[in-house]
Coordinates of C-alpha atoms in Angstrom, one line a residue:
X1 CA -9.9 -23.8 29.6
X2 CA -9.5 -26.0 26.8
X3 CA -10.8 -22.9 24.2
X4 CA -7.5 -21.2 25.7
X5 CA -5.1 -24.1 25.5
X6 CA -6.5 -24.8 21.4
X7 CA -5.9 -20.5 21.1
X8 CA -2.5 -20.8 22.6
X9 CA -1.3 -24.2 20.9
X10 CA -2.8 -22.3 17.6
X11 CA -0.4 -18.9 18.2
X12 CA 2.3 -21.4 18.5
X13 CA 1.8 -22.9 15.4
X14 CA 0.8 -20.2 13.4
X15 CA 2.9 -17.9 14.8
X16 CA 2.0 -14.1 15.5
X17 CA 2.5 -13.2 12.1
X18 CA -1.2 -14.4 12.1
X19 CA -2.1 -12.2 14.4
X20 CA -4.3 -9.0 13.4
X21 CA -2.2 -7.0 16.1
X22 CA 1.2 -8.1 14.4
X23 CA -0.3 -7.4 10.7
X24 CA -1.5 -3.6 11.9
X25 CA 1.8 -3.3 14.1
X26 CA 3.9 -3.3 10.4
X27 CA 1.3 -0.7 9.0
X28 CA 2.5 3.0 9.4
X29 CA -0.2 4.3 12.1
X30 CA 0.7 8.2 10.9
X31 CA 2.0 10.7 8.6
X32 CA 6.0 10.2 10.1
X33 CA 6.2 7.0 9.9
X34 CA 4.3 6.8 6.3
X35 CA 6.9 9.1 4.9
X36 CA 9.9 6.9 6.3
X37 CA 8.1 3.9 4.9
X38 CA 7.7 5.2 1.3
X39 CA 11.1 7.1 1.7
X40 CA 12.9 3.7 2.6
X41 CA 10.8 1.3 0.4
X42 CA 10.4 2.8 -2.4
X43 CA 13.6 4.8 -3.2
X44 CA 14.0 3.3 -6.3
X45 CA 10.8 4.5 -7.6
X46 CA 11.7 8.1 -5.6
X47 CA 14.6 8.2 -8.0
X48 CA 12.9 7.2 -11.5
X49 CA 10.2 10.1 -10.6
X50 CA 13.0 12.7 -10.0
X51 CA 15.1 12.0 -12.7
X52 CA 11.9 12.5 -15.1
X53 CA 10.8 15.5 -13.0
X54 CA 15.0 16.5 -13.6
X55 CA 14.6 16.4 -17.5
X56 CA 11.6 18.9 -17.7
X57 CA 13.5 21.2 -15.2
X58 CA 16.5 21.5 -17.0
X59 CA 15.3 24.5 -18.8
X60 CA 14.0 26.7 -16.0
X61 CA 17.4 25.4 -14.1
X62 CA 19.5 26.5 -17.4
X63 CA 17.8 29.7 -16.9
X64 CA 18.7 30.4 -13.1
X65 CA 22.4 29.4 -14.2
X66 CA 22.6 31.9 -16.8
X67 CA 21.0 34.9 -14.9
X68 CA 24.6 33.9 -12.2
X69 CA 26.2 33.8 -15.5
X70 CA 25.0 37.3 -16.2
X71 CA 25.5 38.6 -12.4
X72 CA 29.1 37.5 -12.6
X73 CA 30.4 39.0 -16.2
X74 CA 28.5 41.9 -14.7
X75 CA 30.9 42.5 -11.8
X76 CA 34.1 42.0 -14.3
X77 CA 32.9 44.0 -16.6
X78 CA 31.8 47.5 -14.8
X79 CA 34.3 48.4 -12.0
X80 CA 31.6 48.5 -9.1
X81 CA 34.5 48.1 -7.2
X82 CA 37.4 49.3 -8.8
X83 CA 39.5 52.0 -7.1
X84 CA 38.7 55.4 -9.0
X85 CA 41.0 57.6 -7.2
X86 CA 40.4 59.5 -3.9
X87 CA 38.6 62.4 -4.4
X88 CA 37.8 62.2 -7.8
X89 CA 34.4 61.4 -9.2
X90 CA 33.9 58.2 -11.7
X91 CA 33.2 59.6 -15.0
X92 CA 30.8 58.6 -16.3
X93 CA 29.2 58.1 -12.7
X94 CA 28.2 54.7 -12.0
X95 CA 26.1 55.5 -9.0
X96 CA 22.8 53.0 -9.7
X97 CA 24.3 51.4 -12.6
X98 CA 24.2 47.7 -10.6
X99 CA 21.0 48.3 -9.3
X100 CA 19.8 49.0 -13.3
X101 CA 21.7 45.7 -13.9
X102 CA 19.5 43.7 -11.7
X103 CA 16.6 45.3 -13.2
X104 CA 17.0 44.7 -16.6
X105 CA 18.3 40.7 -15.6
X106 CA 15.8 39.9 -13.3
X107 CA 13.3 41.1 -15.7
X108 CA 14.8 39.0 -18.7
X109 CA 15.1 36.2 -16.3
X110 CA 11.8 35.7 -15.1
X111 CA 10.2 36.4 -18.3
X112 CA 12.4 33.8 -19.5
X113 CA 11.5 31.7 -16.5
X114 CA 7.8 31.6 -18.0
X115 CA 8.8 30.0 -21.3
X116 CA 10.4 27.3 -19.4
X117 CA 7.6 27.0 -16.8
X118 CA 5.7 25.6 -19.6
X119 CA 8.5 22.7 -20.2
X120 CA 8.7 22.8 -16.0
X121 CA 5.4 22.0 -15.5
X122 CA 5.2 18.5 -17.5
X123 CA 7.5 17.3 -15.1
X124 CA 5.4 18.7 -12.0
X125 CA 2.2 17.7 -12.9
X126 CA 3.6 13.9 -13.4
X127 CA 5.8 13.8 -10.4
X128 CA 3.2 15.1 -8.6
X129 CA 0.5 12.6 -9.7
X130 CA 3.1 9.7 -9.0
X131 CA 4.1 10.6 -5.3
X132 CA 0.2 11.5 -4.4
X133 CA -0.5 7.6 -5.3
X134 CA 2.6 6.7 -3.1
X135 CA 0.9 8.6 -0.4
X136 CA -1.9 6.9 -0.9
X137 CA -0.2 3.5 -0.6
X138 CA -1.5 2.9 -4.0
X139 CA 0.0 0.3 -6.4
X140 CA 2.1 2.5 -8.9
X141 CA 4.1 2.1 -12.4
X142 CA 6.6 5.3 -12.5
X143 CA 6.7 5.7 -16.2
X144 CA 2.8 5.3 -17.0
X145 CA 1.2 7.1 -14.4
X146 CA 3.9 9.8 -14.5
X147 CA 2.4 10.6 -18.2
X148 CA -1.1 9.8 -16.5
X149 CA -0.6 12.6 -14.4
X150 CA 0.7 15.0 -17.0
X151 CA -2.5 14.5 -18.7
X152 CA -4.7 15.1 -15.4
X153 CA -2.6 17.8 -13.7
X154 CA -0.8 20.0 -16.5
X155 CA -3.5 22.4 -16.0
X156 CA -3.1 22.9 -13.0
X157 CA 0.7 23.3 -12.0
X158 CA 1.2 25.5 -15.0
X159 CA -1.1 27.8 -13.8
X160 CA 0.2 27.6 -10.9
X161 CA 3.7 28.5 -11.6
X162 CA 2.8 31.3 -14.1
X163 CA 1.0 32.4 -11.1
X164 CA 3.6 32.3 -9.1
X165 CA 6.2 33.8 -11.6
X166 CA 3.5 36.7 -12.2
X167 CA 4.3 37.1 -8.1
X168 CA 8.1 37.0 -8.3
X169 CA 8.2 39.2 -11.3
X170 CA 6.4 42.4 -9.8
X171 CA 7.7 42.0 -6.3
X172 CA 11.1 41.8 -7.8
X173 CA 11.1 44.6 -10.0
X174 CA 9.0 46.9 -7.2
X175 CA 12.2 46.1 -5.2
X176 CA 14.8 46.6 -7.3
X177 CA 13.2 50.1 -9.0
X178 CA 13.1 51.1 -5.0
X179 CA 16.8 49.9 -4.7
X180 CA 17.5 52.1 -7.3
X181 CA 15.8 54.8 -6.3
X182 CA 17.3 55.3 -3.1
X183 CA 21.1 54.7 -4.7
X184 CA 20.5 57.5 -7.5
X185 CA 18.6 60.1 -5.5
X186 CA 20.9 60.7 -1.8
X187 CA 18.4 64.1 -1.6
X188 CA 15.5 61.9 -1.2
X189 CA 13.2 63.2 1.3
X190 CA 12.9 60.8 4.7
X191 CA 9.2 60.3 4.3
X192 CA 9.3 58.7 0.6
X193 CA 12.5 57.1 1.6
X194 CA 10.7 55.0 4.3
X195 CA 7.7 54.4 2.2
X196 CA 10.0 52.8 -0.5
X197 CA 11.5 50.9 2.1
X198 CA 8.6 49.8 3.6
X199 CA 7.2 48.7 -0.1
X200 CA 10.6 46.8 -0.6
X201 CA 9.7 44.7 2.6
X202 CA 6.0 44.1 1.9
X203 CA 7.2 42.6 -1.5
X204 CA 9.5 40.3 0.5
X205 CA 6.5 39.1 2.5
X206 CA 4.3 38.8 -0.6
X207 CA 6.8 36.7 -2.1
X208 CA 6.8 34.4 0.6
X209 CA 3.3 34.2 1.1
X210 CA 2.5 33.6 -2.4
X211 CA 5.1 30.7 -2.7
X212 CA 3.8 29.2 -0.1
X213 CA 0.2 29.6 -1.6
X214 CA 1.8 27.8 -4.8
X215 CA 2.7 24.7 -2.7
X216 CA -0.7 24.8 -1.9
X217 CA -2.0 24.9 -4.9
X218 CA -0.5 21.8 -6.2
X219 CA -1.4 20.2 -3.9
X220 CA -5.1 20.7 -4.3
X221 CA -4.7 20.3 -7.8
X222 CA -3.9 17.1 -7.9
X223 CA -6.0 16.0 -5.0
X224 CA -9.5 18.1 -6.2
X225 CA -10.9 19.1 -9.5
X226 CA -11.1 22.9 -8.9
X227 CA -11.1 25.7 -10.9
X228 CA -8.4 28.3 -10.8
X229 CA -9.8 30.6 -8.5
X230 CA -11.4 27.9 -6.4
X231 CA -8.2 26.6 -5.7
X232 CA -6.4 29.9 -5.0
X233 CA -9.4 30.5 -2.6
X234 CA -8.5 27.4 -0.8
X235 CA -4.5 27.9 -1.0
X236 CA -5.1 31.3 0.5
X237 CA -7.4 30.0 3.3
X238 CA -5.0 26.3 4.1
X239 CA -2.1 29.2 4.4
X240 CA -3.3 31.1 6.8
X241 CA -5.1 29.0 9.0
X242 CA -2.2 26.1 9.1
X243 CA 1.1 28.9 8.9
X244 CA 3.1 27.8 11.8
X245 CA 2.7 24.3 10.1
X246 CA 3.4 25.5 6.6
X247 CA 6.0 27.5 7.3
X248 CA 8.3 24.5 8.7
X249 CA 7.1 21.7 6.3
X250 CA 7.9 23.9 3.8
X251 CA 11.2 24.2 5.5
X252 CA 11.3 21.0 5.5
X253 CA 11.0 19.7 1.9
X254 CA 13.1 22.3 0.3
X255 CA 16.1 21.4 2.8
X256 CA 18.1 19.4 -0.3
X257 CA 18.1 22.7 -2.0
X258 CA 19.4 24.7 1.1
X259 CA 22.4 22.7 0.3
X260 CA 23.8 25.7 -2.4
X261 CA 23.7 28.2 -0.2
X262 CA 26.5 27.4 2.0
X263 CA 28.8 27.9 -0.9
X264 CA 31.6 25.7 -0.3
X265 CA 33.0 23.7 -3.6
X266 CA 31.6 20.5 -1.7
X267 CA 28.2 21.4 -0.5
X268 CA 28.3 22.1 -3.9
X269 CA 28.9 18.9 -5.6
X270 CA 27.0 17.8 -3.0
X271 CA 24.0 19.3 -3.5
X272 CA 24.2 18.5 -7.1
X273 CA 24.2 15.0 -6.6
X274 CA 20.9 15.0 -4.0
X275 CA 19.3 16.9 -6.7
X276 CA 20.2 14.2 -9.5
X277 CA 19.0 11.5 -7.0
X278 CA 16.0 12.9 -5.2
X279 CA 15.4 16.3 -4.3
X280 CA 12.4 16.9 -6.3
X281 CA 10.7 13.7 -5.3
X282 CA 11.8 14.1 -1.9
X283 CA 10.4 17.9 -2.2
X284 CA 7.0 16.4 -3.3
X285 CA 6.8 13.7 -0.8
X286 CA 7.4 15.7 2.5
X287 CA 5.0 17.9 1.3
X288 CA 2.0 16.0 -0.1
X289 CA 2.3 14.0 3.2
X290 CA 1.8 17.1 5.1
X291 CA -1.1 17.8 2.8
X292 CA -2.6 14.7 3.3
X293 CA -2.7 15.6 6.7
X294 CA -4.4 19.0 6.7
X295 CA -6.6 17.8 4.1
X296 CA -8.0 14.7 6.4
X297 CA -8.3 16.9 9.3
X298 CA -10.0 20.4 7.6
X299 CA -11.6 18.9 4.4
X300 CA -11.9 15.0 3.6
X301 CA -14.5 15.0 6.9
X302 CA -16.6 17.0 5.4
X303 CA -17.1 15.6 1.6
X304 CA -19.6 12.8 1.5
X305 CA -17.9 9.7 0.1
X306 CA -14.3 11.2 0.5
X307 CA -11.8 8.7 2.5
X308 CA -9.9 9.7 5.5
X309 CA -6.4 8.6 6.7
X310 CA -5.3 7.4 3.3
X311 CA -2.2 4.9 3.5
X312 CA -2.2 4.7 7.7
X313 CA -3.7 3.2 9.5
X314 CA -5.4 3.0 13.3
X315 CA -3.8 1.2 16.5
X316 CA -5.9 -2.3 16.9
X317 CA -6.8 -1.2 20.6
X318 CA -9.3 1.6 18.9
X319 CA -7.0 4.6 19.6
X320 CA -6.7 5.9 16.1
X321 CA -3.8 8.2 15.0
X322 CA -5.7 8.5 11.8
X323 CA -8.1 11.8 11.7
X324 CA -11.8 10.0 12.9
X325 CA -15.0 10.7 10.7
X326 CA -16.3 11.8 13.6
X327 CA -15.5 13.6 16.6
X328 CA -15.0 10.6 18.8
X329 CA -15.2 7.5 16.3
X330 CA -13.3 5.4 14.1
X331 CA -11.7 6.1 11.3
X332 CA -13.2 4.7 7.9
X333 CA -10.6 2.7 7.2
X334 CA -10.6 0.9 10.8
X335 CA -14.4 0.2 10.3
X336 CA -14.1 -1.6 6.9
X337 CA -11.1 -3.2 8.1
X338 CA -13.5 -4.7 11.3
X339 CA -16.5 -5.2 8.8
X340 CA -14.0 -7.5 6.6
X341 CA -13.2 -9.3 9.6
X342 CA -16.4 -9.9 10.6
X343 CA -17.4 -11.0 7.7
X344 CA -14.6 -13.7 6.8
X345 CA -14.7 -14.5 10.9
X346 CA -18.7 -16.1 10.5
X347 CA -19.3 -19.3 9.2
X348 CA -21.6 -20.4 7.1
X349 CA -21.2 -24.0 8.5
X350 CA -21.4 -22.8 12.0
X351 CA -24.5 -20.2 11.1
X352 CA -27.1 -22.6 9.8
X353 CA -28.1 -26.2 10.6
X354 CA -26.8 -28.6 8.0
X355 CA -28.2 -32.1 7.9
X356 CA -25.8 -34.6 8.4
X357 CA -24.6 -37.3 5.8
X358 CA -27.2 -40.4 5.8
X359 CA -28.1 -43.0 3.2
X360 CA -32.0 -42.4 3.4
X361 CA -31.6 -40.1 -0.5
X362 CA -28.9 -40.8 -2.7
X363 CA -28.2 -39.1 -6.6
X364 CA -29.1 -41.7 -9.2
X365 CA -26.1 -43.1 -10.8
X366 CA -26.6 -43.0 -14.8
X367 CA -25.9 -46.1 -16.4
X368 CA -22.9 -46.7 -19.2
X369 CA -26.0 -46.3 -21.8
X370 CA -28.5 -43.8 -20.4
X371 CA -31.9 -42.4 -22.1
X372 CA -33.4 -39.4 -21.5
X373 CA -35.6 -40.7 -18.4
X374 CA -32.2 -41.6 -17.1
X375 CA -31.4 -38.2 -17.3
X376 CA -34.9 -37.4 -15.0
X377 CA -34.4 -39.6 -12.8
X378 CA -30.9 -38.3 -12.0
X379 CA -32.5 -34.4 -12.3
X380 CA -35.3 -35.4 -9.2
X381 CA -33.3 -37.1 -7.7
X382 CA -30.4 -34.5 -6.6
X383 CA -33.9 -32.0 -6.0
X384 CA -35.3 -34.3 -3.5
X385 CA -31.7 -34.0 -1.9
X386 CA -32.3 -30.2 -2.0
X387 CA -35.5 -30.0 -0.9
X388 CA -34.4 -32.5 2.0
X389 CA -31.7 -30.5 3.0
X390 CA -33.3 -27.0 2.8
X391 CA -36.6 -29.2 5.0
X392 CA -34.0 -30.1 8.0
X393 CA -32.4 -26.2 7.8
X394 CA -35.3 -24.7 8.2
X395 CA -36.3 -27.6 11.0
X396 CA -34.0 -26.7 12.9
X397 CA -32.9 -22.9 12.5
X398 CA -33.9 -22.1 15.9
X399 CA -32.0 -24.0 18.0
X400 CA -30.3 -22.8 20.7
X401 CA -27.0 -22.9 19.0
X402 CA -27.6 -21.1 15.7
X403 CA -29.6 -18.9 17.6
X404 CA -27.0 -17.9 19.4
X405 CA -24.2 -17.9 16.9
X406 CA -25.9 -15.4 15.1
X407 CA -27.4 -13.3 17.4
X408 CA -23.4 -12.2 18.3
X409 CA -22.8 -12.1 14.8
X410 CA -26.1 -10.1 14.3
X411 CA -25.1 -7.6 17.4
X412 CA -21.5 -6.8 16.2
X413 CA -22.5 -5.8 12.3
X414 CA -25.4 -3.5 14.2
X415 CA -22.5 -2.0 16.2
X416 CA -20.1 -1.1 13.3
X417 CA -23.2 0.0 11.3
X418 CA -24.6 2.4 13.5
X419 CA -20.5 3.7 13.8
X420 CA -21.0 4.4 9.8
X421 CA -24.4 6.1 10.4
X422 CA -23.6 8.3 12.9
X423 CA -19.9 9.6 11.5
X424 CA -21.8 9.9 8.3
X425 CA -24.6 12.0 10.4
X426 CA -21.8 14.4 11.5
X427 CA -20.3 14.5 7.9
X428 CA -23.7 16.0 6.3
X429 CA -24.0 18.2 8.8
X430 CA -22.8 21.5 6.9
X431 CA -21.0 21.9 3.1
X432 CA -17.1 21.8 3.3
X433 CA -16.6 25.5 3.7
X434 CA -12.8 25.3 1.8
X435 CA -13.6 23.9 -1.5
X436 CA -16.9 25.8 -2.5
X437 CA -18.5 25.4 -5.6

């Protein structure tokens, strides 16, 4: 009873801001609520990173603007539309000339595209690095590691986006050399007509896939050191086994941008202004979260020495939204945080007997003018205290109270260390099968 009344007068005082459930209750216990926590409290920073991403995009973005340039002066110039008189032919006949348009600018345009990808991807690799560490609730400075992560990840994203633009480029013109196909030839026969159609939508489908695959690829970039085809290996597999998934977080982080397509003049300005602010990072942040996840739950778990649940962290009743080591323990994080608590929780003047304060062996005090066997006496005098003290420890270690103390100390470190053992048991159970080599 009087335990409880000094625990209950002590949360008064202290307060529950004292309290491990209050400290874990602030923490972001999964990927949601880590998002809105890095979204909300570090916009600032969110705005910095896309601003410097912004300046490295500007060339790929002036490129996109002049290929609408180039589809605009395109429709003034030839009259696609123009009435040409019933019943009489254009001369000369313009049937295909748009679709040898498109050709000829979408093939200037993403060849262009590539120059600037090499510009593009300064500003990926660095944004990328920067919103990874914010993920993983690390301690960032925007302008440093921004160029930190140019030097780690330039690699990386500018192979991916080549790879990418290598995509976009022969699905494109496979389409548009069908489109024009079918416009120049009406005597086509119906078999090669539905052949070209049917290549028109498996380049539609490639496209997709092999965007998606890119965001992929970042994002084991700047999370692994893999080599090119290691990491497409991996893209292709985290694609198809997490698609549903994918498919909406991807969705999801490029939702700023959907802002241009509804073509009203203030969607318009809006939109501009969300990609000034935070589109990129925003981009980067909804999906390296969503990475973070997959990547605890299919890979992390099976690297030894890799950390799980980075920046969230479990409930303090045990139920963990965090991905577990194993299949029913805690997470790492969740042990190391009990370890510290144990550890700062034991006392060492609770743990081991410590002879009380007596007069029976005092230090020697040195006089104003001391010699050297001054100095001796003083030296033997604080080891007879030593070896006094150490004489009555070891006296009286086993008492019943010590004993004790320590044997519940002694049990709870056995507990969380056979936890560690046994997730790290499951862990070397088998190779990660994703990363390979």
């Amino acid at each position: 009873m009087a335990e409880q009344k000094k625990g209950l007068i002590t949360r008064l005082l202290e307060g529950k801001e004292k309290s491990e459930e209050y400290a874990r209750s602030t923490l972001p216990t999964n990927r949601w609520q880590l998002f809105w926590d890095i979204f909300k409290g570090n916009f600032g920073k969110i705005v910095k990173v896309n601003l410097l991403i912004l300046i490295f995009m500007l060339p790929a973005i002036a490129v996109v603007v002049l290929r609408l340039m180039m589809n605009s002066s395109n429709g003034i110039t030839y009259p696609f539309g123009a009435s040409l008189g019933v019943g009489y032919p254009a001369l000369p006949s313009v049937v295909g000339l748009s679709e040898s348009l498109t050709v000829q600018s979408d093939l200037f345009t993403y060849l262009t595209m590539m120059i600037a990808s090499l510009i593009a991807a300064v500003g990926i690799a660095g944004g990328m690095y920067v919103v990874r560490n914010m993920v993983w609730t690390e301690g960032i400075f925007v302008a440093n590691d921004f160029w930190r992560g140019v030097k780690l990840n330039y690699k990386n994203a500018l192979q991916t986006a080549l790879f990418f633009l290598a995509v976009l480029t022969l699905c494109s013109y496979l389409i548009n050399t069908s489109d024009f196909v079918l416009i120049a030839d009406p005597s086509i026969s119906g078999f090669k007509r539905g052949w070209l159609n049917v290549s028109r939508v498996i380049s539609y489908v490639t496209i997709f896939f092999a965007a998606l695959m890119s965001l992929w690829m970042l994002a084991l970039g700047v999370n692994y050191k893999l080599t090119f085809f290691t990491m497409f290996r991996n893209a292709f597999l985290l694609t198809l086994g997490t698609f549903p998934q994918t498919i909406f977080f991807a969705f999801l982080a490029l939702l700023p941008f959907a802002l241009f397509l509804f073509g009203s003049g203030l969607f318009t300005v809006i939109a501009v202004f969300v990609v000034i602010l935070f589109a990129f990072s925003y981009l980067l942040l909804v999906w390296l979260d969503y990475a973070q996840w997959a990547f605890d739950k299919f890979i992390n778990p099976k690297i030894e020495g890799a950390k799980v649940g980075r920046g969230i962290y479990s409930k303090a009743d045990g139920s963990s939204t965090a991905y577990n080591v194993g299949e029913a323990g805690e997470s790492a994080a969740s042990i190391e945080y009990k370890r510290q608590l144990l550890a700062a929780g034991k006392s060492d003047l609770v743990a081991r007997p410590i002879k009380p304060i007596d007069d029976s062996l005092q230090v020697y005090e040195l006089p104003p003018s001391f010699t050297r066997a001054d100095l001796q006496r003083l030296r033997e005098s604080k080891q007879n205290i030593a070896e006094d003290t150490e004489a009555y420890a070891e006296e009286h270690k086993n008492d019943l109270r010590y004993v004790e103390y320590n044997r519940q100390f002694a049990e709870r470190e056995k507990a969380l260390q056979d936890e560690v053992d046994k997730n790290g048991k499951k862990k070397k159970k088998k190779p990660p099968k994703l990363l390979g080599s």
